[in-house]
């Protein structure tokens, strides 16, 4: 197998046995990027010299140390371009931050560096993470490695495509309404969205602060547990991060789910969903039953409201968060004839159409006279949605659903119809509204050879149960071992 196709844990074993060096591994991934990224276009910024320097440091550290090394020492990873990286451009896929170079690292980036990881570069994203296809990037769309005419999903589409295409061994993404899980599903990789507050958001450029969370994209569940263990934990610099001990998530990888209760919500098998997706997910539920899980039908009665609630709250929070881009402090500045003109020109030229749509929707929902009818009402319904999950998790340990109602769609297919695009996250949004955790793992392919994702959700801080079920499923199947045919 090519070095760039290894999982993190496979690479770790070879590195520790001295069979490969971090420099060889990093060079193999950089060569792979050179071969395929002109087609896939997963990266906005590449940092090859820095990566090789970090790889040399990792090799040196290993040479001086006895015993087991940090699981990420010398492992080449990619970072979604909404996470601040000191000295390296961080654009959020937006013209307004095109030339922004942060003076500091996001806590998650600092943690990866402290663990000895090699940082390859910054991956493409929908502008300010608003989107489900990476087509809202101000720079270029990323393509799906399984079919270059199709989208990789979004907004962490660059990270998902990079993992699928062998352009990194794992990546960080962010998930506000599905942006780690949906692209993971569409690219045939694993995507974990942790509980709200489990991972520090310090240095994550804010989209919707009550929903945003950093997650990981990897080739299998073991790698997700490894990477997540490194980034999880309390951070005094993020007041929303939880001061709760971090367990060893790899301890969840037992393969044993006998007696675990798996909920299947009847509201998640909707008309209009691609029949192959439904069939694959139902087959996956059967597999879990074969492995000894008890399958229980549950109800999440307010599911239908998740989409409208999300599209009131997320734009409302975004409209406030994005007020800081005024052309005065950082980012793009287009000087006008007055201060107000400078604001208008800067924002008018700096933001793309979807971001402007969200700012307008959000400002409207928050404005005097409409606040009670829209924003406040949406907050109340959010509480009902959370209540649905609280009740369901009294009966079951995890809930299993499709991740996305369809497999990867064609580039351009949904760009003219925002509602169609928004529907791509119909199964992922509720989890963010409820603040709970979940994962998407590969569970099959449609007739056109496009990957299908299975979503496993758990309660707040229920990542151990989620990883346990996901791993047991993965052990019983080989979907995660398939790789797209690209440039070979
Ligand atoms: N697709 C959803 C949106 O456009 C979710 C995005 C995300 O999770 N960042 O808002």
CSV table of C-alpha atoms and ligand atoms in Angstrom, one decimal:
chain,number,residue,atom,x,y,z
A,1,UNK,CA,0.0,0.0,0.0
A,2,UNK,CA,1.2,3.5,-0.8
A,3,UNK,CA,2.4,5.5,2.3
A,4,UNK,CA,-0.2,8.2,1.6
A,5,UNK,CA,-3.0,5.7,1.9
A,6,UNK,CA,-2.0,4.5,5.4
A,7,UNK,CA,-4.2,5.2,8.4
A,8,UNK,CA,-2.7,7.1,11.3
A,9,UNK,CA,-2.4,4.0,13.4
A,10,UNK,CA,-0.8,2.0,10.6
A,11,UNK,CA,1.7,4.8,10.0
A,12,UNK,CA,2.4,5.0,13.7
A,13,UNK,CA,3.4,1.3,13.8
A,14,UNK,CA,5.7,1.7,10.8
A,15,UNK,CA,7.3,4.8,12.3
A,16,UNK,CA,7.8,3.2,15.7
A,17,UNK,CA,9.3,0.1,14.1
A,18,UNK,CA,11.8,2.3,12.3
A,19,UNK,CA,10.5,1.0,8.9
A,20,UNK,CA,9.7,4.5,7.6
A,21,UNK,CA,10.7,8.0,8.7
A,22,UNK,CA,8.4,10.9,9.2
A,23,UNK,CA,10.2,12.7,6.4
A,24,UNK,CA,9.6,9.8,4.0
A,25,UNK,CA,5.9,9.7,5.0
A,26,UNK,CA,5.5,13.5,4.6
A,27,UNK,CA,7.3,13.5,1.3
A,28,UNK,CA,5.0,10.7,0.0
A,29,UNK,CA,1.9,12.8,1.0
A,30,UNK,CA,3.4,16.0,-0.5
A,31,UNK,CA,4.1,14.1,-3.8
A,32,UNK,CA,0.6,12.7,-3.7
A,33,UNK,CA,-0.8,16.3,-3.3
A,34,UNK,CA,1.3,17.4,-6.3
A,35,UNK,CA,-0.2,14.5,-8.4
A,36,UNK,CA,-3.9,14.9,-7.5
A,37,UNK,CA,-4.6,18.3,-6.1
A,38,UNK,CA,-4.7,20.1,-9.4
A,39,UNK,CA,-7.9,18.0,-9.9
A,40,UNK,CA,-9.3,17.7,-6.4
A,41,UNK,CA,-8.3,21.2,-5.2
A,42,UNK,CA,-8.6,20.4,-1.5
A,43,UNK,CA,-6.0,22.9,-0.3
A,44,UNK,CA,-6.1,26.7,-0.2
A,45,UNK,CA,-2.6,27.0,1.2
A,46,UNK,CA,0.2,24.4,1.3
A,47,UNK,CA,3.1,24.6,3.7
A,48,UNK,CA,5.6,22.0,2.4
A,49,UNK,CA,8.8,23.5,3.9
A,50,UNK,CA,7.2,23.8,7.3
A,51,UNK,CA,5.8,20.2,7.0
A,52,UNK,CA,9.2,18.8,6.2
A,53,UNK,CA,10.8,20.8,9.0
A,54,UNK,CA,8.3,19.4,11.4
A,55,UNK,CA,8.8,15.9,10.0
A,56,UNK,CA,12.6,16.2,10.6
A,57,UNK,CA,11.9,17.3,14.1
A,58,UNK,CA,9.7,14.3,14.6
A,59,UNK,CA,12.3,12.0,13.4
A,60,UNK,CA,14.9,13.6,15.7
A,61,UNK,CA,12.5,13.3,18.7
A,62,UNK,CA,11.9,9.7,18.0
A,63,UNK,CA,15.6,8.9,17.7
A,64,UNK,CA,16.3,10.3,21.2
A,65,UNK,CA,13.4,8.6,23.0
A,66,UNK,CA,12.8,5.1,24.3
A,67,UNK,CA,9.3,3.7,24.5
A,68,UNK,CA,6.1,4.6,22.8
A,69,UNK,CA,5.9,8.0,21.1
A,70,UNK,CA,2.9,10.3,21.0
A,71,UNK,CA,0.3,8.9,18.6
A,72,UNK,CA,0.6,11.9,16.3
A,73,UNK,CA,4.4,12.3,16.2
A,74,UNK,CA,5.4,12.7,12.6
A,75,UNK,CA,1.8,12.2,11.2
A,76,UNK,CA,0.9,14.6,8.3
A,77,UNK,CA,-2.4,16.3,8.9
A,78,UNK,CA,-4.5,19.1,7.3
A,79,UNK,CA,-6.4,22.0,8.9
A,80,UNK,CA,-9.6,23.5,7.7
A,81,UNK,CA,-9.0,27.1,6.8
A,82,UNK,CA,-11.3,28.5,9.5
A,83,UNK,CA,-8.8,27.6,12.3
A,84,UNK,CA,-6.1,30.2,13.0
A,85,UNK,CA,-2.6,29.1,12.3
A,86,UNK,CA,0.2,31.5,13.4
A,87,UNK,CA,2.1,32.9,10.5
A,88,UNK,CA,0.0,31.0,7.9
A,89,UNK,CA,-2.9,32.6,6.0
A,90,UNK,CA,-6.3,31.8,7.4
A,91,UNK,CA,-9.0,32.9,4.9
A,92,UNK,CA,-12.3,31.2,5.9
A,93,UNK,CA,-12.7,30.8,2.2
A,94,UNK,CA,-13.5,34.5,2.0
A,95,UNK,CA,-12.1,37.5,0.1
A,96,UNK,CA,-12.6,39.5,3.3
A,97,UNK,CA,-9.8,37.5,5.0
A,98,UNK,CA,-7.8,36.7,1.8
A,99,UNK,CA,-4.6,38.3,3.2
A,100,UNK,CA,-5.2,37.6,6.9
A,101,UNK,CA,-2.3,36.0,8.7
A,102,UNK,CA,-3.2,35.2,12.3
A,103,UNK,CA,-0.6,36.1,15.0
A,104,UNK,CA,-1.5,33.0,17.0
A,105,UNK,CA,-2.6,29.3,16.8
A,106,UNK,CA,-6.0,28.0,17.6
A,107,UNK,CA,-5.8,25.8,20.7
A,108,UNK,CA,-6.5,22.7,18.6
A,109,UNK,CA,-3.7,23.6,16.2
A,110,UNK,CA,-1.4,24.2,19.2
A,111,UNK,CA,-2.4,20.8,20.6
A,112,UNK,CA,-1.6,19.0,17.3
A,113,UNK,CA,1.8,20.7,17.2
A,114,UNK,CA,2.6,19.9,20.8
A,115,UNK,CA,1.8,16.2,19.9
A,116,UNK,CA,4.4,16.3,17.2
A,117,UNK,CA,2.0,16.3,14.2
A,118,UNK,CA,3.1,17.6,10.8
A,119,UNK,CA,0.9,20.3,9.3
A,120,UNK,CA,0.6,20.1,5.5
A,121,UNK,CA,-1.6,23.2,5.0
A,122,UNK,CA,-5.1,24.7,5.1
A,123,UNK,CA,-8.1,23.1,3.4
A,124,UNK,CA,-10.9,24.7,1.3
A,125,UNK,CA,-14.2,25.5,2.9
A,126,UNK,CA,-17.5,27.2,2.1
A,127,UNK,CA,-17.1,30.9,2.9
A,128,UNK,CA,-17.2,31.2,6.7
A,129,UNK,CA,-18.3,27.5,6.8
A,130,UNK,CA,-21.7,28.5,5.3
A,131,UNK,CA,-22.6,25.7,2.9
A,132,UNK,CA,-22.9,22.0,2.1
A,133,UNK,CA,-20.8,21.6,-1.0
A,134,UNK,CA,-17.6,23.8,-0.7
A,135,UNK,CA,-19.0,25.7,-3.8
A,136,UNK,CA,-19.4,28.8,-1.6
A,137,UNK,CA,-15.6,29.1,-1.3
A,138,UNK,CA,-14.6,32.5,-2.7
A,139,UNK,CA,-11.6,30.9,-4.4
A,140,UNK,CA,-12.7,27.6,-6.2
A,141,UNK,CA,-14.8,24.6,-5.5
A,142,UNK,CA,-13.2,21.4,-4.2
A,143,UNK,CA,-14.1,18.2,-6.1
A,144,UNK,CA,-15.1,14.8,-4.8
A,145,UNK,CA,-12.3,12.3,-5.2
A,146,UNK,CA,-14.8,9.5,-6.1
A,147,UNK,CA,-16.2,11.6,-9.0
A,148,UNK,CA,-14.5,14.8,-9.9
A,149,UNK,CA,-17.8,16.1,-11.4
A,150,UNK,CA,-19.4,16.0,-8.0
A,151,UNK,CA,-19.1,18.0,-4.8
A,152,UNK,CA,-17.3,16.7,-1.7
A,153,UNK,CA,-20.0,18.1,0.6
A,154,UNK,CA,-19.3,21.0,2.9
A,155,UNK,CA,-18.4,23.0,4.5
A,156,UNK,CA,-15.3,21.0,5.5
A,157,UNK,CA,-15.2,19.7,1.9
A,158,UNK,CA,-11.5,20.4,1.5
A,159,UNK,CA,-10.6,18.3,4.6
A,160,UNK,CA,-12.9,15.4,3.7
A,161,UNK,CA,-11.6,15.3,0.1
A,162,UNK,CA,-8.0,15.5,1.3
A,163,UNK,CA,-8.5,12.5,3.6
A,164,UNK,CA,-10.3,10.5,0.9
A,165,UNK,CA,-7.7,11.3,-1.8
A,166,UNK,CA,-4.6,10.5,0.2
A,167,UNK,CA,-3.6,14.1,0.5
A,168,UNK,CA,-3.2,13.9,4.3
A,169,UNK,CA,-3.6,11.1,6.9
A,170,UNK,CA,-6.3,13.0,8.9
A,171,UNK,CA,-7.7,16.5,9.1
A,172,UNK,CA,-9.5,18.9,11.3
A,173,UNK,CA,-12.9,20.3,10.3
A,174,UNK,CA,-15.7,22.2,12.0
A,175,UNK,CA,-19.4,21.4,12.3
A,176,UNK,CA,-22.1,24.0,13.0
A,177,UNK,CA,-24.9,22.1,11.3
A,178,UNK,CA,-23.2,19.1,9.7
A,179,UNK,CA,-20.0,20.3,8.2
A,180,UNK,CA,-17.8,17.5,9.4
A,181,UNK,CA,-20.3,14.6,9.1
A,182,UNK,CA,-21.9,15.4,5.7
A,183,UNK,CA,-18.7,15.8,3.8
A,184,UNK,CA,-17.3,12.7,5.5
A,185,UNK,CA,-20.4,10.8,4.3
A,186,UNK,CA,-20.1,12.2,0.7
A,187,UNK,CA,-16.3,11.4,0.5
A,188,UNK,CA,-16.5,8.0,2.2
A,189,UNK,CA,-14.4,8.8,5.3
A,190,UNK,CA,-15.1,9.0,9.0
A,191,UNK,CA,-16.2,12.4,10.5
A,192,UNK,CA,-16.6,13.0,14.3
A,193,UNK,CA,-18.6,16.0,15.7
A,194,UNK,CA,-17.9,16.1,19.4
A,195,UNK,CA,-20.2,17.4,22.1
A,196,UNK,CA,-20.6,21.2,22.2
A,197,UNK,CA,-17.8,22.3,24.6
A,198,UNK,CA,-15.7,19.2,24.4
A,199,UNK,CA,-13.1,20.8,22.2
A,200,UNK,CA,-11.8,24.3,22.5
A,201,UNK,CA,-13.0,26.8,19.9
A,202,UNK,CA,-10.3,29.4,20.8
A,203,UNK,CA,-8.9,30.5,17.4
A,204,UNK,CA,-11.8,29.1,15.5
A,205,UNK,CA,-13.2,32.0,13.5
A,206,UNK,CA,-16.8,32.1,14.7
A,207,UNK,CA,-19.8,31.3,12.5
A,208,UNK,CA,-22.6,30.5,15.0
A,209,UNK,CA,-21.2,30.4,18.4
A,210,UNK,CA,-23.9,28.4,20.1
A,211,UNK,CA,-23.5,25.6,17.5
A,212,UNK,CA,-19.9,25.6,16.3
A,213,UNK,CA,-17.6,22.7,17.3
A,214,UNK,CA,-14.3,21.4,16.0
A,215,UNK,CA,-14.2,17.8,14.7
A,216,UNK,CA,-11.9,15.3,13.0
A,217,UNK,CA,-12.0,13.6,9.6
A,218,UNK,CA,-10.0,10.3,9.3
A,219,UNK,CA,-9.9,7.1,7.3
A,220,UNK,CA,-11.2,4.9,10.1
A,221,UNK,CA,-12.8,5.0,13.6
A,222,UNK,CA,-9.5,4.2,15.4
A,223,UNK,CA,-7.9,7.3,13.8
A,224,UNK,CA,-10.9,9.4,14.8
A,225,UNK,CA,-10.5,8.3,18.4
A,226,UNK,CA,-6.7,9.0,18.3
A,227,UNK,CA,-7.0,12.5,16.8
A,228,UNK,CA,-10.0,13.4,19.0
A,229,UNK,CA,-8.1,12.3,22.2
A,230,UNK,CA,-5.4,14.9,21.3
A,231,UNK,CA,-7.7,17.9,20.6
A,232,UNK,CA,-10.4,17.3,23.4
A,233,UNK,CA,-10.3,18.9,26.7
A,234,UNK,CA,-10.8,22.1,28.8
A,235,UNK,CA,-9.3,25.4,27.6
A,236,UNK,CA,-9.4,28.4,29.9
A,237,UNK,CA,-9.3,30.6,26.8
A,238,UNK,CA,-12.7,29.3,25.7
A,239,UNK,CA,-15.4,29.9,28.2
A,240,UNK,CA,-17.7,27.4,26.5
A,241,UNK,CA,-15.2,24.6,26.8
A,242,UNK,CA,-16.1,22.0,29.5
A,243,UNK,CA,-13.9,21.3,32.4
A,244,UNK,CA,-14.5,17.6,32.4
A,245,UNK,CA,-11.7,14.9,32.3
A,246,UNK,CA,-10.9,13.5,28.8
A,247,UNK,CA,-11.1,9.7,28.8
A,248,UNK,CA,-8.9,7.6,26.6
A,249,UNK,CA,-11.2,7.4,23.6
A,250,UNK,CA,-9.3,4.4,22.1
A,251,UNK,CA,-10.6,2.4,25.1
A,252,UNK,CA,-14.0,2.4,23.3
A,253,UNK,CA,-12.6,0.4,20.5
A,254,UNK,CA,-13.5,-3.1,21.8
A,255,UNK,CA,-15.7,-4.4,19.0
A,256,UNK,CA,-18.2,-5.6,21.6
A,257,UNK,CA,-21.7,-4.0,21.5
A,258,UNK,CA,-23.6,-6.8,23.0
A,259,UNK,CA,-26.5,-5.5,25.0
A,260,UNK,CA,-26.1,-1.9,23.8
A,261,UNK,CA,-29.4,-0.2,22.9
A,262,UNK,CA,-29.5,1.3,19.4
A,263,UNK,CA,-32.3,3.7,18.6
A,264,UNK,CA,-33.7,4.2,15.2
A,265,UNK,CA,-35.9,7.3,14.9
A,266,UNK,CA,-38.9,6.9,12.7
A,267,UNK,CA,-38.8,10.6,11.6
A,268,UNK,CA,-35.4,10.1,9.8
A,269,UNK,CA,-36.6,7.9,7.0
A,270,UNK,CA,-38.3,10.5,5.0
A,271,UNK,CA,-39.9,10.4,1.5
A,272,UNK,CA,-37.6,11.8,-1.1
A,273,UNK,CA,-34.5,10.3,0.4
A,274,UNK,CA,-32.3,8.3,-2.1
A,275,UNK,CA,-33.5,4.6,-1.8
A,276,UNK,CA,-30.0,3.3,-1.8
A,277,UNK,CA,-29.2,5.4,1.2
A,278,UNK,CA,-32.1,4.1,3.1
A,279,UNK,CA,-31.3,0.5,2.1
A,280,UNK,CA,-27.6,0.8,3.2
A,281,UNK,CA,-28.6,2.3,6.6
A,282,UNK,CA,-31.2,-0.3,7.2
A,283,UNK,CA,-28.6,-3.0,6.4
A,284,UNK,CA,-26.2,-1.3,8.8
A,285,UNK,CA,-28.8,-1.5,11.6
A,286,UNK,CA,-29.2,-5.2,10.8
A,287,UNK,CA,-25.4,-5.6,11.2
A,288,UNK,CA,-25.5,-4.0,14.6
A,289,UNK,CA,-28.3,-6.3,15.7
A,290,UNK,CA,-26.2,-9.3,14.5
A,291,UNK,CA,-23.4,-8.1,16.7
A,292,UNK,CA,-25.7,-8.2,19.7
A,293,UNK,CA,-27.1,-4.7,19.9
A,294,UNK,CA,-30.8,-4.3,20.8
A,295,UNK,CA,-32.5,-2.2,18.2
A,296,UNK,CA,-35.4,0.0,19.5
A,297,UNK,CA,-37.6,2.4,17.5
A,298,UNK,CA,-37.5,5.8,19.0
A,299,UNK,CA,-39.3,9.1,18.2
A,300,UNK,CA,-37.9,12.6,17.8
A,301,UNK,CA,-41.1,14.4,17.2
A,302,UNK,CA,-39.8,17.9,16.6
A,303,UNK,CA,-37.4,16.8,13.8
A,304,UNK,CA,-39.3,18.7,11.2
A,305,UNK,CA,-38.5,22.0,12.9
A,306,UNK,CA,-34.8,21.5,13.0
A,307,UNK,CA,-34.2,23.1,9.6
A,308,UNK,CA,-36.2,26.3,10.1
A,309,UNK,CA,-34.9,26.7,13.6
A,310,UNK,CA,-31.3,26.3,12.5
A,311,UNK,CA,-31.8,28.7,9.6
A,312,UNK,CA,-33.0,31.3,12.0
A,313,UNK,CA,-30.5,30.8,14.8
A,314,UNK,CA,-27.4,30.2,12.8
A,315,UNK,CA,-27.8,33.3,10.5
A,316,UNK,CA,-28.8,35.4,13.6
A,317,UNK,CA,-25.6,34.5,15.4
A,318,UNK,CA,-23.6,34.9,12.1
A,319,UNK,CA,-24.9,38.3,11.5
A,320,UNK,CA,-23.6,39.4,14.9
A,321,UNK,CA,-20.3,37.5,14.6
A,322,UNK,CA,-19.6,38.9,11.1
A,323,UNK,CA,-20.2,42.5,12.2
A,324,UNK,CA,-16.5,42.6,13.1
A,325,UNK,CA,-15.4,42.7,9.5
A,326,UNK,CA,-15.6,46.4,9.0
A,327,UNK,CA,-12.4,47.1,7.1
A,328,UNK,CA,-10.9,48.9,10.1
A,329,UNK,CA,-9.3,46.2,12.3
A,330,UNK,CA,-8.2,43.4,10.0
A,331,UNK,CA,-8.9,41.8,6.7
A,332,UNK,CA,-10.0,43.5,3.5
A,333,UNK,CA,-10.3,47.3,3.5
A,334,UNK,CA,-11.8,49.1,0.6
A,335,UNK,CA,-11.6,52.9,1.4
A,336,UNK,CA,-14.7,54.9,0.6
A,337,UNK,CA,-15.5,58.6,0.8
A,338,UNK,CA,-16.7,58.3,4.4
A,339,UNK,CA,-16.4,55.8,7.2
A,340,UNK,CA,-19.9,54.4,6.3
A,341,UNK,CA,-18.9,54.1,2.7
A,342,UNK,CA,-15.7,52.2,3.8
A,343,UNK,CA,-17.9,49.8,5.7
A,344,UNK,CA,-20.2,49.3,2.8
A,345,UNK,CA,-17.5,48.9,0.1
A,346,UNK,CA,-15.5,46.6,2.3
A,347,UNK,CA,-18.4,44.3,3.2
A,348,UNK,CA,-20.0,44.6,-0.2
A,349,UNK,CA,-16.9,43.5,-2.0
A,350,UNK,CA,-15.5,41.2,0.7
A,351,UNK,CA,-18.5,38.9,1.4
A,352,UNK,CA,-19.9,36.5,-1.2
A,353,UNK,CA,-23.6,36.0,-1.9
A,354,UNK,CA,-24.4,33.2,0.6
A,355,UNK,CA,-22.7,35.1,3.4
A,356,UNK,CA,-24.7,38.2,2.5
A,357,UNK,CA,-27.9,36.2,2.4
A,358,UNK,CA,-27.2,34.9,5.9
A,359,UNK,CA,-26.4,38.3,7.3
A,360,UNK,CA,-29.7,39.7,5.9
A,361,UNK,CA,-31.7,36.7,7.2
A,362,UNK,CA,-30.1,37.0,10.6
A,363,UNK,CA,-30.4,40.7,10.9
A,364,UNK,CA,-34.1,40.5,10.1
A,365,UNK,CA,-34.7,37.7,12.6
A,366,UNK,CA,-33.0,39.8,15.3
A,367,UNK,CA,-34.6,43.2,14.5
A,368,UNK,CA,-37.1,44.9,16.8
A,369,UNK,CA,-40.6,43.8,16.1
A,370,UNK,CA,-39.5,40.4,14.6
A,371,UNK,CA,-37.3,39.2,17.5
A,372,UNK,CA,-40.1,37.6,19.4
A,373,UNK,CA,-41.7,36.0,16.4
A,374,UNK,CA,-38.6,34.5,14.9
A,375,UNK,CA,-35.5,34.5,17.1
A,376,UNK,CA,-37.2,33.9,20.4
A,377,UNK,CA,-39.6,31.4,19.0
A,378,UNK,CA,-36.7,29.5,17.4
A,379,UNK,CA,-34.9,29.4,20.8
A,380,UNK,CA,-38.0,27.8,22.3
A,381,UNK,CA,-38.3,25.2,19.6
A,382,UNK,CA,-34.6,24.5,20.0
A,383,UNK,CA,-35.4,23.5,23.6
A,384,UNK,CA,-38.1,21.2,22.4
A,385,UNK,CA,-35.7,19.5,20.0
A,386,UNK,CA,-33.2,19.0,22.8
A,387,UNK,CA,-36.0,17.6,24.9
A,388,UNK,CA,-36.7,15.0,22.2
A,389,UNK,CA,-33.1,13.8,22.5
A,390,UNK,CA,-33.1,13.8,26.3
A,391,UNK,CA,-36.1,11.5,26.3
A,392,UNK,CA,-34.8,9.2,23.5
A,393,UNK,CA,-31.5,8.8,25.4
A,394,UNK,CA,-33.3,7.6,28.4
A,395,UNK,CA,-34.3,4.6,26.3
A,396,UNK,CA,-31.2,4.0,24.2
A,397,UNK,CA,-27.4,4.4,24.2
A,398,UNK,CA,-27.0,5.7,20.7
A,399,UNK,CA,-29.3,6.7,17.8
A,400,UNK,CA,-28.5,5.6,14.2
A,401,UNK,CA,-29.6,7.5,11.1
A,402,UNK,CA,-28.4,8.3,7.6
A,403,UNK,CA,-25.9,11.2,7.6
A,404,UNK,CA,-27.2,12.7,4.4
A,405,UNK,CA,-30.4,12.0,2.4
A,406,UNK,CA,-28.4,11.6,-0.8
A,407,UNK,CA,-24.9,10.7,-2.0
A,408,UNK,CA,-22.6,13.4,-3.6
A,409,UNK,CA,-24.5,15.7,-6.0
A,410,UNK,CA,-23.2,17.3,-9.2
A,411,UNK,CA,-21.2,20.5,-9.0
A,412,UNK,CA,-23.7,23.3,-9.8
A,413,UNK,CA,-26.7,21.1,-9.2
A,414,UNK,CA,-28.0,23.0,-6.1
A,415,UNK,CA,-26.2,26.4,-6.3
A,416,UNK,CA,-29.3,28.2,-7.6
A,417,UNK,CA,-31.6,26.8,-5.0
A,418,UNK,CA,-30.6,27.5,-1.4
A,419,UNK,CA,-33.4,25.4,0.1
A,420,UNK,CA,-32.2,22.3,-1.8
A,421,UNK,CA,-28.7,23.0,-0.6
A,422,UNK,CA,-30.0,23.4,3.0
A,423,UNK,CA,-31.8,20.1,2.8
A,424,UNK,CA,-28.5,18.3,2.5
A,425,UNK,CA,-28.1,18.8,6.2
A,426,UNK,CA,-31.6,17.8,7.3
A,427,UNK,CA,-30.2,14.8,9.3
A,428,UNK,CA,-27.3,16.5,10.9
A,429,UNK,CA,-28.6,19.9,12.1
A,430,UNK,CA,-30.6,18.6,15.1
A,431,UNK,CA,-27.5,17.3,16.8
A,432,UNK,CA,-25.9,20.8,16.8
A,433,UNK,CA,-29.1,22.3,18.1
A,434,UNK,CA,-29.1,19.8,20.9
A,435,UNK,CA,-25.4,20.2,21.6
A,436,UNK,CA,-24.8,16.4,21.4
A,437,UNK,CA,-22.2,14.3,19.7
A,438,UNK,CA,-22.0,11.9,16.7
A,439,UNK,CA,-20.0,10.4,13.9
A,440,UNK,CA,-20.5,9.6,10.3
A,441,UNK,CA,-18.9,6.4,9.0
A,442,UNK,CA,-18.9,4.7,5.6
A,443,UNK,CA,-21.7,2.2,5.2
A,444,UNK,CA,-21.9,1.4,1.5
A,445,UNK,CA,-21.9,2.8,-2.0
A,446,UNK,CA,-24.7,3.6,-4.4
A,447,UNK,CA,-25.0,2.2,-8.0
A,448,UNK,CA,-22.7,5.0,-9.3
A,449,UNK,CA,-20.0,4.0,-6.9
A,450,UNK,CA,-20.5,7.0,-4.5
A,451,UNK,CA,-20.1,6.5,-0.8
A,452,UNK,CA,-23.0,6.5,1.7
A,453,UNK,CA,-22.6,7.6,5.4
A,454,UNK,CA,-24.1,6.2,8.6
A,455,UNK,CA,-24.7,8.6,11.4
A,456,UNK,CA,-24.3,7.4,15.0
A,457,UNK,CA,-25.4,10.0,17.6
A,458,UNK,CA,-24.9,10.0,21.3
A,459,UNK,CA,-25.9,12.1,24.2
A,460,UNK,CA,-23.7,15.0,25.5
A,461,UNK,CA,-20.3,13.5,26.4
A,462,UNK,CA,-21.4,10.2,24.9
A,463,UNK,CA,-18.5,9.9,22.6
A,464,UNK,CA,-17.3,6.6,24.1
A,465,UNK,CA,-20.7,4.9,23.2
A,466,UNK,CA,-20.6,6.5,19.7
A,467,UNK,CA,-17.1,5.3,19.0
A,468,UNK,CA,-17.8,1.9,20.4
A,469,UNK,CA,-20.8,1.3,18.1
A,470,UNK,CA,-19.0,2.9,15.1
A,471,UNK,CA,-15.9,0.7,15.6
A,472,UNK,CA,-18.0,-2.5,16.0
A,473,UNK,CA,-19.8,-1.7,12.8
A,474,UNK,CA,-16.5,-1.0,11.0
A,475,UNK,CA,-15.0,-4.3,12.2
A,476,UNK,CA,-17.9,-6.1,10.6
A,477,UNK,CA,-17.5,-4.4,7.2
A,478,UNK,CA,-14.8,-3.3,4.8
A,479,UNK,CA,-16.2,-0.1,3.4
A,480,UNK,CA,-13.6,2.0,5.2
A,481,UNK,CA,-10.8,0.2,3.3
A,482,UNK,CA,-12.0,1.3,-0.2
A,483,UNK,CA,-10.1,4.2,-1.8
A,484,UNK,CA,-11.1,6.2,-4.8
A,485,UNK,CA,-9.1,5.6,-8.1
A,486,UNK,CA,-7.3,8.9,-8.7
A,487,UNK,CA,-4.1,9.6,-10.6
A,488,UNK,CA,-2.7,6.1,-10.5
B,1,LIG,N1,-24.6,23.4,5.7
B,1,LIG,C1,-24.9,24.1,6.9
B,1,LIG,C2,-24.9,25.6,6.7
B,1,LIG,O1,-24.8,25.9,5.6
B,1,LIG,C3,-24.0,23.7,8.0
B,1,LIG,C4,-22.7,24.3,7.9
B,1,LIG,C5,-21.7,24.0,9.0
B,1,LIG,O2,-21.9,23.0,9.7
B,1,LIG,N2,-20.7,24.8,9.1
B,1,LIG,O3,-25.0,26.4,7.6
